[in-house]
Amino acid sequence: MARLSICLLVIFLAIVAEAAPQKPKKAKKCRDKKNYPVCFKTKNLYCPTECPRDCYVDCATCTPVCSQPSKSPPPSLSPPPTTSTPPPTISTPPPPPPPTSTTPWSPPPATPSSSTPPPATTTPPTQNPPPPPDSSESAPKRARCRNRNYATCYGQEYTCPSACPHQCEVDCTICKAVCNCDRPGAVCQDPRFIGGDGITFYFHGKKDRDFCIVADSNLHINAHFIGRRNEKLTRDFTWVQSLGILFGTHKLFIGAQKTATWDDSVDRLSLAIDGEPIYLPDGEGMKWKAEISPSVTITRSSDANAVVIEAEDNFKIKAAVVPITQKDSRIHNYGIASENCFAHLDLSFKFYKLSGDVNGVLGQTYGSNYVSRVKMGVLMPVLGGEKEFASSNIFATDCAVARFSGQHPSSNSSENFEFANLHCASGIDGRGVVCKR
């Protein structure tokens, strides 16, 4: 009787085990790493119910199938997805969808199906595609040498350095891409100044205020600051949004237009002279010239958002509109919201005729008797003087150090300062050398 009971129990357990659903096995993974890298890395795909113990991953669809799929062609041979958005500059409609239907992105149904595996030319799905990257954080740009006097370097293209991946120029003398913001006369970022003496310092000012950065007899430049309040500090985060330039009897305006989302191909530069807007032709190298005295020439240094402005016998300014990127905001804790990327100006100045009495946040560093007030040896040397340099508006000449008369000085101290022959106490001297004092 006991043996009979044991036999019945064994038979019952075998029937129950056979009736219980078996756990599906993992599908044999996609092996085509070259053509389908995303599917190659995909794991934990289980066999469908029609073949729970033996199945394969179809690389083209990245879904498990019962039979061994044929080798699929590379994705580049597949028709492009019909849902892609055409570039905004193309007015023609996108091509019609192919007659064959695309394979859905979801895995096959659980119910048994006698249909054959998806065709080998099926477009590979991209499940949960990431959002498009911020164009301001795209790949580094490239720059060329444009000085024909340097035959071996002229026309050569170089990638911008990591310190300035989106704005740089090629120094044709050394055949190397360099940052505009790393030379004397630069005003960039938060804002960081490099004086005529080569010393770097910061001047924060206040947001929504104007400050004179150059004050001389025939050149007065005010900068309008935009910014964001930092609750943890006693100062604002600030950037130079526009310039008001007075020379002779003329007024020149350069500004960065407010924008929420940054696109390098959309020009956000605003220009005007004597109250009249300047409409600069599109395209790198295009020029605009004002038939005034002295003559003013504006040249695009890139297709959008960068120009070189030169007033004959007075000054030359390189201006570029740049945003605060999401990466910048994370690194410096700016807390920039998506509705405003705080587009601002990165600037580089060259002056042809300054008097020895020149003043202003930047201008004073070109003065004949200037001694730097910047505290050296600190990580972030800051220059004060908000009250000293404050102006009532973008074209006002009422800052405490103003001296504008609209006439060139009888003598000047810094003509062609950028390329002057200087002699330094350290013994390092020569053409283009800037002595620090």
Coordinates of C-alpha atoms in Angstrom, one line a residue:
M1 CA 0.0 0.0 0.0
A2 CA 2.9 2.4 0.8
R3 CA 4.6 1.7 -2.5
L4 CA 1.4 2.4 -4.4
S5 CA 0.9 5.7 -2.6
I6 CA 4.5 6.7 -3.5
C7 CA 4.0 5.8 -7.1
L8 CA 0.8 7.9 -7.3
L9 CA 2.6 10.9 -5.7
V10 CA 5.4 10.7 -8.2
I11 CA 3.0 10.6 -11.1
F12 CA 1.0 13.5 -9.7
L13 CA 4.2 15.7 -9.3
A14 CA 5.3 14.9 -12.8
I15 CA 1.9 15.9 -14.2
V16 CA 2.0 19.2 -12.2
A17 CA 5.5 20.0 -13.3
E18 CA 4.6 19.4 -16.9
A19 CA 1.5 21.6 -16.7
A20 CA 3.4 24.5 -14.9
P21 CA 4.6 27.1 -17.3
Q22 CA 8.3 27.1 -17.9
K23 CA 10.2 30.4 -17.4
P24 CA 11.4 31.7 -20.8
K25 CA 15.1 31.7 -21.4
K26 CA 17.1 34.7 -22.5
A27 CA 17.4 35.1 -26.2
K28 CA 20.8 34.6 -27.9
K29 CA 22.1 38.2 -28.1
C30 CA 22.8 40.2 -31.3
R31 CA 26.4 39.6 -32.5
D32 CA 26.6 42.4 -35.1
K33 CA 28.5 45.0 -33.1
K34 CA 29.7 47.0 -36.2
N35 CA 26.3 47.7 -37.8
Y36 CA 24.0 47.6 -34.7
P37 CA 26.1 48.8 -31.6
V38 CA 23.0 49.7 -29.6
C39 CA 21.4 46.3 -30.0
F40 CA 24.7 44.6 -29.4
K41 CA 24.8 46.1 -25.9
T42 CA 21.2 45.3 -25.2
K43 CA 20.8 42.5 -22.6
N44 CA 18.0 40.6 -20.8
L45 CA 15.8 40.0 -23.9
Y46 CA 13.7 36.8 -23.3
C47 CA 12.2 34.3 -25.7
P48 CA 8.6 34.7 -26.8
T49 CA 6.0 32.2 -25.7
E50 CA 6.0 30.4 -29.0
C51 CA 9.6 29.3 -28.5
P52 CA 10.3 29.9 -24.8
R53 CA 13.5 27.8 -24.7
D54 CA 15.3 28.6 -27.9
C55 CA 15.3 31.9 -29.7
Y56 CA 17.6 34.7 -31.2
V57 CA 17.7 38.5 -31.2
D58 CA 17.1 40.0 -34.6
C59 CA 19.7 42.8 -34.7
A60 CA 17.6 44.8 -37.2
T61 CA 14.6 45.1 -34.9
C62 CA 16.4 44.3 -31.6
T63 CA 13.6 41.9 -30.7
P64 CA 13.7 38.1 -30.0
V65 CA 12.5 35.7 -32.8
C66 CA 12.2 32.0 -33.0
S67 CA 14.2 31.2 -36.1
Q68 CA 17.8 32.3 -36.8
P69 CA 17.5 35.7 -38.6
S70 CA 19.4 36.3 -41.8
K71 CA 22.4 38.7 -41.8
S72 CA 21.0 42.2 -42.1
P73 CA 22.6 45.1 -44.1
P74 CA 24.0 48.0 -42.2
P75 CA 21.6 50.7 -41.0
S76 CA 22.9 53.2 -43.5
L77 CA 21.1 51.2 -46.3
S78 CA 17.7 51.5 -44.6
P79 CA 15.4 54.3 -45.6
P80 CA 15.4 57.3 -43.1
P81 CA 12.6 57.4 -40.5
T82 CA 9.6 59.3 -41.9
T83 CA 9.2 61.1 -38.6
S84 CA 12.5 63.1 -38.8
T85 CA 12.2 66.8 -39.0
P86 CA 13.8 68.5 -42.0
P87 CA 16.3 71.3 -41.5
P88 CA 14.5 74.7 -41.0
T89 CA 16.3 76.3 -43.9
I90 CA 14.9 73.7 -46.4
S91 CA 11.4 74.7 -47.7
T92 CA 10.8 71.5 -49.8
P93 CA 8.6 68.9 -48.2
P94 CA 10.2 65.7 -46.9
P95 CA 10.2 62.6 -49.2
P96 CA 7.1 60.4 -49.1
P97 CA 7.3 57.4 -46.9
P98 CA 8.3 54.0 -48.5
P99 CA 5.4 51.7 -49.6
T100 CA 6.5 49.0 -47.1
S101 CA 5.3 49.6 -43.5
T102 CA 7.9 49.9 -40.8
T103 CA 8.2 47.4 -38.0
P104 CA 6.7 48.6 -34.7
W105 CA 9.0 49.3 -31.9
S106 CA 7.2 47.1 -29.4
P107 CA 8.2 43.4 -29.0
P108 CA 6.1 40.6 -30.8
P109 CA 2.7 39.6 -29.2
A110 CA 2.6 36.9 -26.7
T111 CA 0.1 34.8 -28.7
P112 CA 1.6 32.2 -31.2
S113 CA 2.0 33.5 -34.6
S114 CA 2.8 31.8 -37.9
S115 CA 4.2 34.9 -39.5
T116 CA 7.8 34.9 -40.7
P117 CA 10.5 37.0 -39.1
P118 CA 10.8 40.6 -40.0
P119 CA 12.6 41.3 -43.3
A120 CA 16.3 42.0 -43.1
T121 CA 15.9 45.5 -44.4
T122 CA 13.7 46.7 -41.5
T123 CA 14.8 50.0 -40.0
P124 CA 16.3 49.5 -36.5
P125 CA 14.3 51.1 -33.8
T126 CA 15.7 53.7 -31.4
Q127 CA 13.8 53.1 -28.2
N128 CA 13.5 56.1 -25.9
P129 CA 15.7 58.5 -28.0
P130 CA 17.5 61.1 -25.9
P131 CA 16.6 64.7 -26.3
P132 CA 18.6 66.7 -28.9
P133 CA 21.8 68.2 -27.4
D134 CA 22.1 71.9 -26.7
S135 CA 23.7 73.3 -29.9
S136 CA 25.9 75.5 -27.7
E137 CA 27.6 72.3 -26.4
S138 CA 28.1 70.8 -29.8
A139 CA 31.5 69.7 -31.3
P140 CA 34.3 72.2 -31.3
K141 CA 34.4 74.6 -34.2
R142 CA 37.3 75.0 -36.6
A143 CA 39.1 78.2 -37.7
R144 CA 41.4 79.1 -40.6
C145 CA 44.4 81.4 -41.0
R146 CA 43.3 84.3 -43.2
N147 CA 46.5 86.3 -43.5
R148 CA 48.0 85.8 -47.0
N149 CA 51.3 87.1 -45.7
Y150 CA 51.9 83.7 -44.1
A151 CA 52.0 81.4 -47.1
T152 CA 52.6 78.2 -45.2
C153 CA 49.8 78.7 -42.8
Y154 CA 47.3 80.6 -45.0
G155 CA 44.0 78.7 -45.4
Q156 CA 45.0 75.9 -43.0
E157 CA 42.2 74.8 -40.7
Y158 CA 42.5 74.1 -37.0
T159 CA 40.2 72.9 -34.2
C160 CA 39.4 75.4 -31.5
P161 CA 41.1 74.7 -28.1
S162 CA 39.0 73.1 -25.3
A163 CA 39.1 76.4 -23.4
C164 CA 37.1 78.1 -26.2
P165 CA 35.6 75.4 -28.3
H166 CA 33.1 77.7 -30.1
Q167 CA 35.1 80.9 -30.6
C168 CA 38.7 81.0 -31.6
E169 CA 41.1 82.3 -34.3
V170 CA 44.3 81.1 -35.8
D171 CA 47.5 82.8 -34.9
C172 CA 49.2 82.7 -38.3
T173 CA 52.7 83.4 -36.9
I174 CA 52.7 80.1 -35.0
C175 CA 50.0 78.3 -37.1
K176 CA 47.9 77.5 -34.0
A177 CA 44.3 78.0 -32.9
V178 CA 44.1 80.4 -29.9
C179 CA 41.3 81.8 -27.8
N180 CA 40.4 85.5 -28.4
C181 CA 39.8 85.8 -24.6
D182 CA 43.4 85.1 -23.7
R183 CA 45.1 88.2 -25.1
P184 CA 45.5 91.7 -23.8
G185 CA 42.5 93.8 -24.4
A186 CA 40.0 91.0 -23.9
V187 CA 36.7 91.3 -22.1
C188 CA 34.9 87.9 -21.8
Q189 CA 32.8 85.7 -19.5
D190 CA 31.9 86.8 -16.0
P191 CA 33.3 89.4 -17.1
R192 CA 37.0 88.7 -17.2
F193 CA 39.3 91.5 -18.3
I194 CA 42.9 91.2 -19.6
G195 CA 44.4 94.7 -19.3
G196 CA 47.0 96.3 -21.6
D197 CA 49.6 95.2 -19.1
G198 CA 48.7 91.6 -19.5
I199 CA 47.2 91.2 -16.0
T200 CA 43.9 89.3 -15.7
F201 CA 41.2 90.6 -13.3
Y202 CA 37.4 90.5 -12.8
F203 CA 35.1 93.5 -12.6
H204 CA 31.5 92.4 -11.6
G205 CA 29.7 95.7 -11.5
K206 CA 25.9 95.2 -11.1
K207 CA 23.2 93.7 -13.4
D208 CA 21.1 96.1 -15.5
R209 CA 23.7 98.9 -15.0
D210 CA 26.1 100.7 -17.4
F211 CA 29.9 101.2 -16.7
C212 CA 32.5 103.0 -18.7
I213 CA 35.3 100.6 -19.7
V214 CA 37.3 103.1 -21.8
A215 CA 37.3 106.8 -21.2
D216 CA 39.5 109.0 -23.4
S217 CA 39.4 112.3 -25.3
N218 CA 38.2 110.7 -28.6
L219 CA 36.9 107.3 -27.5
H220 CA 34.4 106.5 -24.8
I221 CA 33.0 103.0 -24.4
N222 CA 30.2 102.0 -22.0
A223 CA 29.2 98.4 -21.3
H224 CA 25.7 97.4 -20.3
F225 CA 25.8 94.5 -17.8
I226 CA 23.1 91.8 -17.5
G227 CA 23.1 89.3 -14.8
R228 CA 21.5 87.0 -12.2
R229 CA 21.3 87.5 -8.5
N230 CA 23.3 85.0 -6.4
E231 CA 21.6 84.6 -3.1
K232 CA 24.7 83.0 -1.6
L233 CA 27.0 85.9 -2.5
T234 CA 27.0 89.7 -2.0
R235 CA 27.3 90.3 -5.8
D236 CA 25.5 89.5 -9.0
F237 CA 26.6 87.1 -11.7
T238 CA 27.1 89.6 -14.6
W239 CA 28.0 89.6 -18.3
V240 CA 28.5 92.3 -20.9
Q241 CA 25.3 92.4 -23.0
S242 CA 26.0 95.5 -25.2
L243 CA 28.4 98.4 -25.9
G244 CA 27.8 102.0 -26.5
I245 CA 30.8 103.6 -28.3
L246 CA 31.4 107.3 -28.9
F247 CA 34.1 108.6 -31.2
G248 CA 34.2 111.9 -33.0
T249 CA 30.6 112.9 -33.6
H250 CA 29.3 109.3 -33.9
K251 CA 27.7 106.7 -31.8
L252 CA 28.0 103.0 -32.4
F253 CA 25.9 100.3 -30.8
I254 CA 26.8 96.6 -30.5
G255 CA 24.5 94.3 -28.6
A256 CA 23.5 90.6 -28.0
Q257 CA 19.7 90.0 -28.4
K258 CA 17.9 88.1 -25.7
T259 CA 17.1 84.5 -26.6
A260 CA 15.8 81.5 -24.7
T261 CA 17.2 78.6 -26.8
W262 CA 20.6 79.0 -28.5
D263 CA 21.2 78.1 -32.1
D264 CA 24.6 79.0 -33.6
S265 CA 23.1 79.4 -37.1
V266 CA 20.7 82.1 -35.9
D267 CA 22.2 85.6 -35.8
R268 CA 21.6 87.3 -32.5
L269 CA 23.8 90.3 -33.1
S270 CA 22.3 93.9 -33.1
L271 CA 24.2 96.8 -34.7
A272 CA 23.4 100.5 -35.2
I273 CA 25.3 103.7 -35.9
D274 CA 24.0 107.1 -35.1
G275 CA 20.6 105.6 -34.3
E276 CA 20.3 103.8 -37.7
P277 CA 20.2 100.0 -37.6
I278 CA 22.9 98.2 -39.6
Y279 CA 21.8 95.3 -41.7
L280 CA 24.9 93.2 -42.4
P281 CA 24.8 90.7 -45.3
D282 CA 24.8 87.0 -44.4
G283 CA 27.9 84.9 -44.8
E284 CA 31.4 84.9 -43.4
G285 CA 33.6 87.6 -44.9
M286 CA 30.7 89.8 -45.9
K287 CA 31.4 93.6 -45.3
W288 CA 29.5 96.7 -44.5
K289 CA 31.1 100.1 -44.7
A290 CA 29.8 103.5 -43.4
E291 CA 30.8 106.4 -45.6
I292 CA 31.5 108.7 -42.6
S293 CA 34.6 110.3 -41.2
P294 CA 36.4 108.4 -39.9
S295 CA 35.1 105.4 -42.0
V296 CA 33.7 102.4 -40.2
T297 CA 34.0 98.9 -41.6
I298 CA 32.1 95.9 -40.2
T299 CA 33.1 92.4 -41.4
R300 CA 31.5 89.0 -40.4
S301 CA 34.1 86.7 -39.0
S302 CA 31.7 83.8 -39.1
D303 CA 28.3 83.2 -40.8
A304 CA 26.5 84.5 -37.7
N305 CA 27.1 86.1 -34.3
A306 CA 30.7 87.3 -34.8
V307 CA 32.0 90.5 -36.4
V308 CA 35.1 92.6 -36.6
I309 CA 34.5 96.4 -36.3
E310 CA 37.1 98.9 -37.3
A311 CA 37.0 102.7 -37.1
E312 CA 39.8 104.1 -39.1
D313 CA 42.7 105.4 -37.1
N314 CA 40.9 104.8 -33.8
F315 CA 40.0 101.3 -32.7
K316 CA 39.3 97.7 -33.8
I317 CA 36.9 95.4 -31.9
K318 CA 36.2 91.7 -32.3
A319 CA 32.8 90.9 -31.0
A320 CA 31.0 87.5 -30.7
V321 CA 27.6 86.7 -29.2
V322 CA 27.8 83.6 -27.0
P323 CA 25.3 82.0 -24.6
I324 CA 25.7 80.6 -21.1
T325 CA 25.5 76.9 -21.8
Q326 CA 24.0 74.3 -19.5
K327 CA 27.6 73.1 -18.8
D328 CA 28.7 76.6 -17.8
S329 CA 25.7 76.9 -15.5
R330 CA 26.4 73.6 -13.8
I331 CA 30.1 74.3 -13.3
H332 CA 29.6 77.9 -11.9
N333 CA 26.2 77.4 -10.2
Y334 CA 24.7 80.2 -12.3
G335 CA 21.2 78.6 -12.0
I336 CA 20.3 79.7 -15.6
A337 CA 16.7 78.8 -16.4
S338 CA 15.6 77.6 -19.9
E339 CA 13.7 80.8 -20.7
N340 CA 16.9 82.8 -21.0
C341 CA 20.4 81.6 -22.0
F342 CA 21.9 85.1 -21.1
A343 CA 23.4 85.7 -24.5
H344 CA 26.3 88.2 -24.1
L345 CA 29.4 89.5 -25.8
D346 CA 32.9 88.2 -25.8
L347 CA 35.1 91.1 -26.9
S348 CA 38.7 91.8 -27.9
F349 CA 40.0 95.4 -28.3
K350 CA 42.9 97.0 -30.2
F351 CA 43.4 100.7 -29.9
Y352 CA 45.3 102.9 -32.4
K353 CA 45.3 106.3 -30.6
L354 CA 45.0 106.5 -26.8
S355 CA 46.2 109.3 -24.7
G356 CA 48.4 108.7 -21.6
D357 CA 45.5 109.9 -19.5
V358 CA 43.1 107.2 -20.7
N359 CA 40.9 105.7 -18.0
G360 CA 37.9 103.3 -17.5
V361 CA 37.8 99.7 -16.2
L362 CA 39.9 98.4 -19.2
G363 CA 41.3 101.7 -20.5
Q364 CA 43.2 102.6 -17.4
T365 CA 45.5 99.6 -17.9
Y366 CA 46.8 101.4 -21.1
G367 CA 47.6 104.7 -19.2
S368 CA 51.2 105.9 -19.1
N369 CA 51.3 106.0 -15.3
Y370 CA 49.1 103.0 -14.5
V371 CA 50.0 100.8 -11.6
S372 CA 47.7 97.8 -11.2
R373 CA 45.4 97.8 -8.2
V374 CA 44.6 94.1 -8.6
K375 CA 45.5 91.9 -5.7
M376 CA 47.8 89.3 -7.2
G377 CA 48.3 85.7 -6.1
V378 CA 44.6 85.1 -5.6
L379 CA 42.5 82.6 -7.6
M380 CA 40.0 85.3 -8.8
P381 CA 41.5 88.9 -8.6
V382 CA 38.7 91.4 -8.5
L383 CA 38.9 95.1 -9.4
G384 CA 36.4 97.4 -7.6
G385 CA 35.3 100.9 -8.4
E386 CA 31.6 100.6 -9.3
K387 CA 30.9 104.2 -8.3
E388 CA 34.0 105.5 -10.1
F389 CA 33.0 103.8 -13.4
A390 CA 29.2 103.9 -13.3
S391 CA 27.4 105.7 -16.2
S392 CA 23.8 106.8 -16.3
N393 CA 23.1 105.1 -19.7
I394 CA 24.7 103.3 -22.5
F395 CA 25.8 106.5 -24.4
A396 CA 26.4 108.7 -21.3
T397 CA 29.8 110.3 -20.7
D398 CA 29.1 111.2 -17.1
C399 CA 31.1 108.6 -15.2
A400 CA 33.6 110.0 -12.7
V401 CA 36.6 109.3 -15.0
A402 CA 35.0 110.6 -18.2
R403 CA 37.1 112.9 -20.4
F404 CA 35.4 112.7 -23.9
S405 CA 35.7 115.7 -26.2
G406 CA 35.5 114.1 -29.6
Q407 CA 39.0 115.1 -30.5
H408 CA 42.2 113.0 -30.7
P409 CA 44.9 113.9 -28.2
S410 CA 47.9 115.8 -29.5
S411 CA 50.1 112.9 -28.5
N412 CA 49.3 109.3 -27.6
S413 CA 50.9 106.7 -25.4
S414 CA 49.7 103.4 -27.0
E415 CA 49.4 103.7 -30.8
N416 CA 49.4 100.1 -32.2
F417 CA 49.9 98.9 -28.6
E418 CA 49.1 95.3 -29.5
F419 CA 52.2 95.0 -31.7
A420 CA 54.5 97.5 -30.0
N421 CA 58.2 96.8 -29.4
L422 CA 58.5 96.5 -25.6
H423 CA 61.4 96.0 -23.3
C424 CA 60.7 94.1 -20.0
A425 CA 62.8 94.2 -16.8
S426 CA 62.9 90.4 -16.9
G427 CA 65.0 90.6 -20.1
I428 CA 62.3 89.0 -22.2
D429 CA 61.5 91.5 -24.8
G430 CA 60.7 91.9 -28.5
R431 CA 57.9 92.6 -30.9
G432 CA 54.5 91.5 -29.5
V433 CA 55.7 91.0 -25.9
V434 CA 53.6 92.5 -23.2
C435 CA 55.3 93.5 -20.0
K436 CA 53.5 93.0 -16.7
R437 CA 54.0 95.6 -14.1

